[in-house]
mmCIF file of C-alpha atoms in Angstrom:
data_model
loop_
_atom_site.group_PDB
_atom_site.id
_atom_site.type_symbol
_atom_site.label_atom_id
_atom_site.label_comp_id
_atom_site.label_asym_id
_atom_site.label_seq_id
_atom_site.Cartn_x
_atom_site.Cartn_y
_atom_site.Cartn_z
ATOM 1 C CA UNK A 1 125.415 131.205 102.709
ATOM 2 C CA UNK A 2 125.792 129.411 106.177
ATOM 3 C CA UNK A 3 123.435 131.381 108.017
ATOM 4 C CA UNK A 4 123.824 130.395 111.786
ATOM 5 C CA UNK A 5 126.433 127.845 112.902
ATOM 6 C CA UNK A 6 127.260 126.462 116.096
ATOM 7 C CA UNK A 7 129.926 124.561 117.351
ATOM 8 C CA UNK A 8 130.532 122.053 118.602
ATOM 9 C CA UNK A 9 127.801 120.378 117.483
ATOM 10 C CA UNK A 10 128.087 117.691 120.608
ATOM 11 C CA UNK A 11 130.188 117.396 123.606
ATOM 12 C CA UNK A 12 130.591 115.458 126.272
ATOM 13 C CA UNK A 13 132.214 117.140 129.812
ATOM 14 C CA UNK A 14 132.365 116.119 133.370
ATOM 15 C CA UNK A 15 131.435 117.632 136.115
ATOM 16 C CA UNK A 16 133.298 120.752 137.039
ATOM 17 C CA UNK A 17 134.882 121.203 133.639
ATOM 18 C CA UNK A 18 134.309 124.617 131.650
ATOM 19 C CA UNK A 19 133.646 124.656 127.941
ATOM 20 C CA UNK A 20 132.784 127.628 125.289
ATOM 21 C CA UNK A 21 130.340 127.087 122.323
ATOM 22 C CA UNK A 22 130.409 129.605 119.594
ATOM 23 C CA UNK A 23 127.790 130.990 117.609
ATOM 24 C CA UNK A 24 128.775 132.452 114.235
ATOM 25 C CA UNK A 25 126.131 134.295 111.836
ATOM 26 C CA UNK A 26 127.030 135.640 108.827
ATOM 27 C CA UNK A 27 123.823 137.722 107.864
ATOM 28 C CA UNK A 28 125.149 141.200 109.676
ATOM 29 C CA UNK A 29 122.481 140.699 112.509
ATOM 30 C CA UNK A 30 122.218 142.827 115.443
ATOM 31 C CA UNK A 31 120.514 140.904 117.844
ATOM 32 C CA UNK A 32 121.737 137.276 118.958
ATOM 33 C CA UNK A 33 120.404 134.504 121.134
ATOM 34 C CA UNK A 34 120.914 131.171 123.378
ATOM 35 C CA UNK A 35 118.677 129.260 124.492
ATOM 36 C CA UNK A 36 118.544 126.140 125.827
ATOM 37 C CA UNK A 37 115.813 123.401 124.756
ATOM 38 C CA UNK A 38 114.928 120.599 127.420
ATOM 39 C CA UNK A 39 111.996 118.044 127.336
ATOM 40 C CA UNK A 40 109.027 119.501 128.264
ATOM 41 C CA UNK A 41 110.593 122.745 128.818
ATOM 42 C CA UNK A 42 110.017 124.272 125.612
ATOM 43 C CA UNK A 43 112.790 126.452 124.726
ATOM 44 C CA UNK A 44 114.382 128.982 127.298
ATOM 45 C CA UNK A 45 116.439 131.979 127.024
ATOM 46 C CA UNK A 46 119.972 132.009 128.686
ATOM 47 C CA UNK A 47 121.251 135.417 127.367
ATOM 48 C CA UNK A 48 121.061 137.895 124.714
ATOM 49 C CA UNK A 49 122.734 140.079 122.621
ATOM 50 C CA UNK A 50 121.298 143.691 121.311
ATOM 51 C CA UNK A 51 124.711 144.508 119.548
ATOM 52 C CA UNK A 52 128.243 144.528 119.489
ATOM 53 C CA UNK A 53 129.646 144.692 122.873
ATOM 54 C CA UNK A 54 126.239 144.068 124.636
ATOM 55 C CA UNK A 55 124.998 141.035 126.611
ATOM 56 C CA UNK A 56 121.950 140.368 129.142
ATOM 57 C CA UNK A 57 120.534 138.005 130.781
ATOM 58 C CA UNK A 58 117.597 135.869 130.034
ATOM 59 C CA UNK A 59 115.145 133.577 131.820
ATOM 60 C CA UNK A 60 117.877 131.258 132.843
ATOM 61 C CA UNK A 61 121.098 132.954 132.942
ATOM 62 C CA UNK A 62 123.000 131.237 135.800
ATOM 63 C CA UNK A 63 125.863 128.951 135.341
ATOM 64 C CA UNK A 64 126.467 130.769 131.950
ATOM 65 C CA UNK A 65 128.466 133.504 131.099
ATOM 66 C CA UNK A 66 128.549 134.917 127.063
ATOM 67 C CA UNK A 67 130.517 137.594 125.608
ATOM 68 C CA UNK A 68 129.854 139.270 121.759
ATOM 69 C CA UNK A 69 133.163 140.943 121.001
ATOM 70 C CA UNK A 70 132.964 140.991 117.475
ATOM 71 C CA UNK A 71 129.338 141.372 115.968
ATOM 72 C CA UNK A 72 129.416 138.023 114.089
ATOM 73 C CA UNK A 73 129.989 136.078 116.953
ATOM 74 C CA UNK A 74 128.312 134.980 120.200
ATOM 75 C CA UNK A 75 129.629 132.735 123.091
ATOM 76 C CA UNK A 76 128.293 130.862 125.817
ATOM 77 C CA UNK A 77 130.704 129.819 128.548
ATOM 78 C CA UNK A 78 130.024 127.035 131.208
ATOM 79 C CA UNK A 79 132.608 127.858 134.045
ATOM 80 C CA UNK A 80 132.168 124.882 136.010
ATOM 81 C CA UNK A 81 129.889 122.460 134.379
ATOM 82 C CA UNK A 82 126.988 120.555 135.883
ATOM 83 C CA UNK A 83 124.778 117.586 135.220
ATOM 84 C CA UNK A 84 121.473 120.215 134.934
ATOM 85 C CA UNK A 85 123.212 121.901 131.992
ATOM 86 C CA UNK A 86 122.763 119.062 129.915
ATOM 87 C CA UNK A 87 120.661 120.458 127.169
ATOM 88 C CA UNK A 88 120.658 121.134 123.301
ATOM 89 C CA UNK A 89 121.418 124.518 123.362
ATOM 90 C CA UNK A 90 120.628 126.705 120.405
ATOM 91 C CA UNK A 91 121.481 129.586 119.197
ATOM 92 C CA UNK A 92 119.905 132.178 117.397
ATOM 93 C CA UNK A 93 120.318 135.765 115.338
ATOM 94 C CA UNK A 94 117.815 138.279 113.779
ATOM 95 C CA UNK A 95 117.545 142.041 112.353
ATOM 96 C CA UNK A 96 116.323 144.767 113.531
ATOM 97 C CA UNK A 97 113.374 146.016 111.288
ATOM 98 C CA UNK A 98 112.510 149.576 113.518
ATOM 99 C CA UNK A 99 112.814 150.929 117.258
ATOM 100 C CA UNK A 100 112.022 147.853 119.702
ATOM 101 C CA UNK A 101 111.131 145.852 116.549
ATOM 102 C CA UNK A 102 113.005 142.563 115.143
ATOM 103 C CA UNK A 103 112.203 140.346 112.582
ATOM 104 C CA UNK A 104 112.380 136.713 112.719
ATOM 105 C CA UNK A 105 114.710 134.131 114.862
ATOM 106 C CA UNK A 106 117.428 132.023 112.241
ATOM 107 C CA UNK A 107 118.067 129.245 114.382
ATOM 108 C CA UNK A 108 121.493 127.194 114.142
ATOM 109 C CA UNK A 109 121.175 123.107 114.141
ATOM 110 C CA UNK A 110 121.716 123.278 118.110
ATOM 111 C CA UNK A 111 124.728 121.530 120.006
ATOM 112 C CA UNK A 112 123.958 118.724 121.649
ATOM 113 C CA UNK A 113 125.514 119.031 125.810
ATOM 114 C CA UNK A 114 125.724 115.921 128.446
ATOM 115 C CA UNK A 115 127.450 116.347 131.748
ATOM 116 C CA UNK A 116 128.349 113.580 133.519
ATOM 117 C CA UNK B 1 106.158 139.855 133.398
ATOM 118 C CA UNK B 2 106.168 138.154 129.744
ATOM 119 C CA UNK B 3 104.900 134.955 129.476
ATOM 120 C CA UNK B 4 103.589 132.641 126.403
ATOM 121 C CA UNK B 5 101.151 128.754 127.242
ATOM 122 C CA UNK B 6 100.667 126.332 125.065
ATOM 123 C CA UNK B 7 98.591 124.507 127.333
ATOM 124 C CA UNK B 8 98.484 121.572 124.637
ATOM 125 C CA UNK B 9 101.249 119.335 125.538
ATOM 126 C CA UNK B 10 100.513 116.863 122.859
ATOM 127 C CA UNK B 11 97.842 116.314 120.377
ATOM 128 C CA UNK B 12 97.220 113.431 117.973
ATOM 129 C CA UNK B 13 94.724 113.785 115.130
ATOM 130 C CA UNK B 14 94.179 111.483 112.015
ATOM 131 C CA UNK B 15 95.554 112.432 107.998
ATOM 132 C CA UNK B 16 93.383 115.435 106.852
ATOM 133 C CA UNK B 17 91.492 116.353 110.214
ATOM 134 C CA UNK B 18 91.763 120.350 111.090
ATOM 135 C CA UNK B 19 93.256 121.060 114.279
ATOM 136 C CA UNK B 20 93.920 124.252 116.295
ATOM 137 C CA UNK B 21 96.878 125.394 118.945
ATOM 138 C CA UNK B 22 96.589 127.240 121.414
ATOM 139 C CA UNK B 23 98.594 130.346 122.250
ATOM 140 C CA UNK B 24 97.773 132.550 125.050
ATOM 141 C CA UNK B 25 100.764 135.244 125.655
ATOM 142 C CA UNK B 26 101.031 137.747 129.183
ATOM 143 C CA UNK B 27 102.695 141.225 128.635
ATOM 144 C CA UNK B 28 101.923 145.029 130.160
ATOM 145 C CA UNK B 29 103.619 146.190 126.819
ATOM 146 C CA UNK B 30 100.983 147.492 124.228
ATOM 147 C CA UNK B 31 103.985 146.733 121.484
ATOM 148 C CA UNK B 32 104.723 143.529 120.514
ATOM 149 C CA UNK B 33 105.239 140.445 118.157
ATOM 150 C CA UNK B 34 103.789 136.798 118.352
ATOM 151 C CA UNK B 35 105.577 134.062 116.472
ATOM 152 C CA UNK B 36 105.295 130.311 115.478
ATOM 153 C CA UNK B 37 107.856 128.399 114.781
ATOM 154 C CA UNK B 38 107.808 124.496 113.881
ATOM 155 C CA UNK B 39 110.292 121.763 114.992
ATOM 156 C CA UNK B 40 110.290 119.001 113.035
ATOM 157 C CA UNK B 41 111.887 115.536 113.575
ATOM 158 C CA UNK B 42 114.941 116.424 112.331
ATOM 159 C CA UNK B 43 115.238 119.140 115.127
ATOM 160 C CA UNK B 44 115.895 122.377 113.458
ATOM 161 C CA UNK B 45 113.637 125.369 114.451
ATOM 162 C CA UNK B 46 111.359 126.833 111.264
ATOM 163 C CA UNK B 47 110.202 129.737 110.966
ATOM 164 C CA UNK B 48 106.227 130.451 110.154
ATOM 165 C CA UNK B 49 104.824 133.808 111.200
ATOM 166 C CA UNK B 50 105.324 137.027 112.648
ATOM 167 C CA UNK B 51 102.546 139.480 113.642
ATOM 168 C CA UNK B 52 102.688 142.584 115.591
ATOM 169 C CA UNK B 53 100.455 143.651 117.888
ATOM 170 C CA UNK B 54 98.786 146.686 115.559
ATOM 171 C CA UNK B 55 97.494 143.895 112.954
ATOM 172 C CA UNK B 56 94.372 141.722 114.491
ATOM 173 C CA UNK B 57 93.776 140.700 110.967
ATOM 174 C CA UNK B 58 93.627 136.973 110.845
ATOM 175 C CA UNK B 59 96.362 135.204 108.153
ATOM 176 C CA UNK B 60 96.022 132.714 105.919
ATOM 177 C CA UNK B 61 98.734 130.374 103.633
ATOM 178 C CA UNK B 62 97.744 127.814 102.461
ATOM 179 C CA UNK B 63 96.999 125.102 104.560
ATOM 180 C CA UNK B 64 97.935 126.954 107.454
ATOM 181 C CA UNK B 65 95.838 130.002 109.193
ATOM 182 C CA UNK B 66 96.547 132.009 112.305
ATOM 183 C CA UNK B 67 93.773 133.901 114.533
ATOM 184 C CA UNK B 68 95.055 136.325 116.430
ATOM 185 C CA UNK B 69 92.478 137.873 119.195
ATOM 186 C CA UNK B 70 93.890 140.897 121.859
ATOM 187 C CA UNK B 71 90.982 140.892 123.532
ATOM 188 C CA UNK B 72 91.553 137.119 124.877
ATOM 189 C CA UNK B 73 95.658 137.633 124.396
ATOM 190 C CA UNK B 74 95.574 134.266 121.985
ATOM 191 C CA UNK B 75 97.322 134.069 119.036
ATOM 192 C CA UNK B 76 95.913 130.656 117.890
ATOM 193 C CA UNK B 77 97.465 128.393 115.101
ATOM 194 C CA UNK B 78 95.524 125.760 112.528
ATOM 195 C CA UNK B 79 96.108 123.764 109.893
ATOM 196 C CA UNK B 80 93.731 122.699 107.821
ATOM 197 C CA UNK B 81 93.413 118.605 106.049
ATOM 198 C CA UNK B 82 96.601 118.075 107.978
ATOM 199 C CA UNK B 83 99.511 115.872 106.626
ATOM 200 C CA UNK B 84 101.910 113.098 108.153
ATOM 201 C CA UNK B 85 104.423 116.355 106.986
ATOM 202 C CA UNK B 86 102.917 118.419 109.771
ATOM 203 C CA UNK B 87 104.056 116.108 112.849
ATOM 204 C CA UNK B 88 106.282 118.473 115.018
ATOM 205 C CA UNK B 89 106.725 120.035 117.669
ATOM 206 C CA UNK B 90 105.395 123.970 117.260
ATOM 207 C CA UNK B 91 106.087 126.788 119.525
ATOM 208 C CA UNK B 92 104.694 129.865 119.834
ATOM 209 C CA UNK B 93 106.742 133.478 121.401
ATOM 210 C CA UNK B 94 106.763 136.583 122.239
ATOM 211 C CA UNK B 95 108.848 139.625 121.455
ATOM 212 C CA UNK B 96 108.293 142.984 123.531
ATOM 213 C CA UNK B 97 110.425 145.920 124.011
ATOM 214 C CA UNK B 98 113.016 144.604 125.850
ATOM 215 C CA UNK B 99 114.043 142.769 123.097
ATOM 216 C CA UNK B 100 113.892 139.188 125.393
ATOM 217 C CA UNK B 101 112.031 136.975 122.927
ATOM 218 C CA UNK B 102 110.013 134.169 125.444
ATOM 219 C CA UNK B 103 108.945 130.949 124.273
ATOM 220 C CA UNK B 104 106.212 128.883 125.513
ATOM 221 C CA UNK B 105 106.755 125.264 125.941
ATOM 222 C CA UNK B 106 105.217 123.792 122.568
ATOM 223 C CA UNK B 107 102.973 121.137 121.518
ATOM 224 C CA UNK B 108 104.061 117.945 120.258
ATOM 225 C CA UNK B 109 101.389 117.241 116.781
ATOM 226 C CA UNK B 110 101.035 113.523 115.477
ATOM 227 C CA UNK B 111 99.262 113.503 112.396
ATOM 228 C CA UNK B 112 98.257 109.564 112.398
ATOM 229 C CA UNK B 113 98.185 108.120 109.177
#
């Protein structure tokens, strides 16, 4: 069972470059999540998912663009990289357990982003 | 607007003291879930609890206890005779109805040897 993966799991990009990390989950979740984890920063939301076909934006949305065409899967696009998106970004996926009510985050191992 | 502290950036405590983190969450819904997760070393994101808003009932397992307090808006973490197994960082967030789950900024825990 692989739960949450992410890949890749590092990359390195240059300035200006674009670049797509995937998200897979394989536990039939609704609800899917990026975020991005910086020192000191905790860990912040880029965008979200509610369901197939869905997206929205989280506390830090710009410079990022994400689509969820199939249910399983959730990207995160960089269109035109920069040295402030240099981040572990993680992703995330959970159920929904009523109205307005999810369970838990499963987290995947993060992938690991420097822009030069 | 939603919004969790952790105004503990980083606390150190010695092999089998108790210590306590903080969690004080902001949110106009009257629905909602608090969360802790732990990050250890190896950098993958744990899972510990989830509690709604409807359930004030303090929880217990094992080692670890949670108190959580509307009236304040805390939702406080502590682990009892801590271990060198409980240095991480932990992080505590909020769910509400718009389905945006918010993350405050963690605490960093050394358990000194």
């Amino acid at each position: 069972n692989a739960g949450v993966t992410q890949t890749p799991k590092f990359r390195v990009l240059k300035t200006g470059q674009s670049m797509t990390l995937l998200c897979a989950q394989d536990m039939n979740h609704e609800y899917m999540y990026w975020y991005r984890q910086d020192p000191g920063m905790g860990l912040r939301l880029i965008h979200y998912s509610v369901g197939e076909g869905t997206t929205a934006k989280g506390e830090v949305p710009d410079g990022y663009n994400v689509s969820r065409l199939k249910k399983q899967n959730f990207l995160l696009g960089l269109e035109s990289a920069a040295p402030s998106q240099t981040s572990v970004y993680f992703c995330a996926s959970s159920y929904s357990i009523a109205e307005d009510s999810t369970g838990e985050l499963f987290f995947g191992e993060g992938s690991r982003l420097t822009v030069l | 607007a939603q919004k969790v502290t952790q105004a503990q950036t980083e606390i150190s405590v010695v092999e089998k003291e108790d210590v306590t983190l903080d969690c004080v969450y902001e949110t106009r819904d009257t629905t909602y879930y608090l969360f802790w997760y732990k990050q250890p070393p190896s950098g993958e994101l744990v899972f510990l609890i989830r509690r709604n808003s409807f359930d004030e009932q303090n929880e217990i397992s094992g080692r670890y206890s949670w108190n959580f307090q509307k009236s304040t808006s805390s939702f406080n973490f502590t682990i009892t005779a801590s271990q060198v197994v409980d240095s991480a960082v932990y992080f505590c967030a909020l769910d509400t109805r718009d389905d945006k789950i918010i993350f405050g900024k963690g605490t960093r825990l050394h358990i000194l040897p």
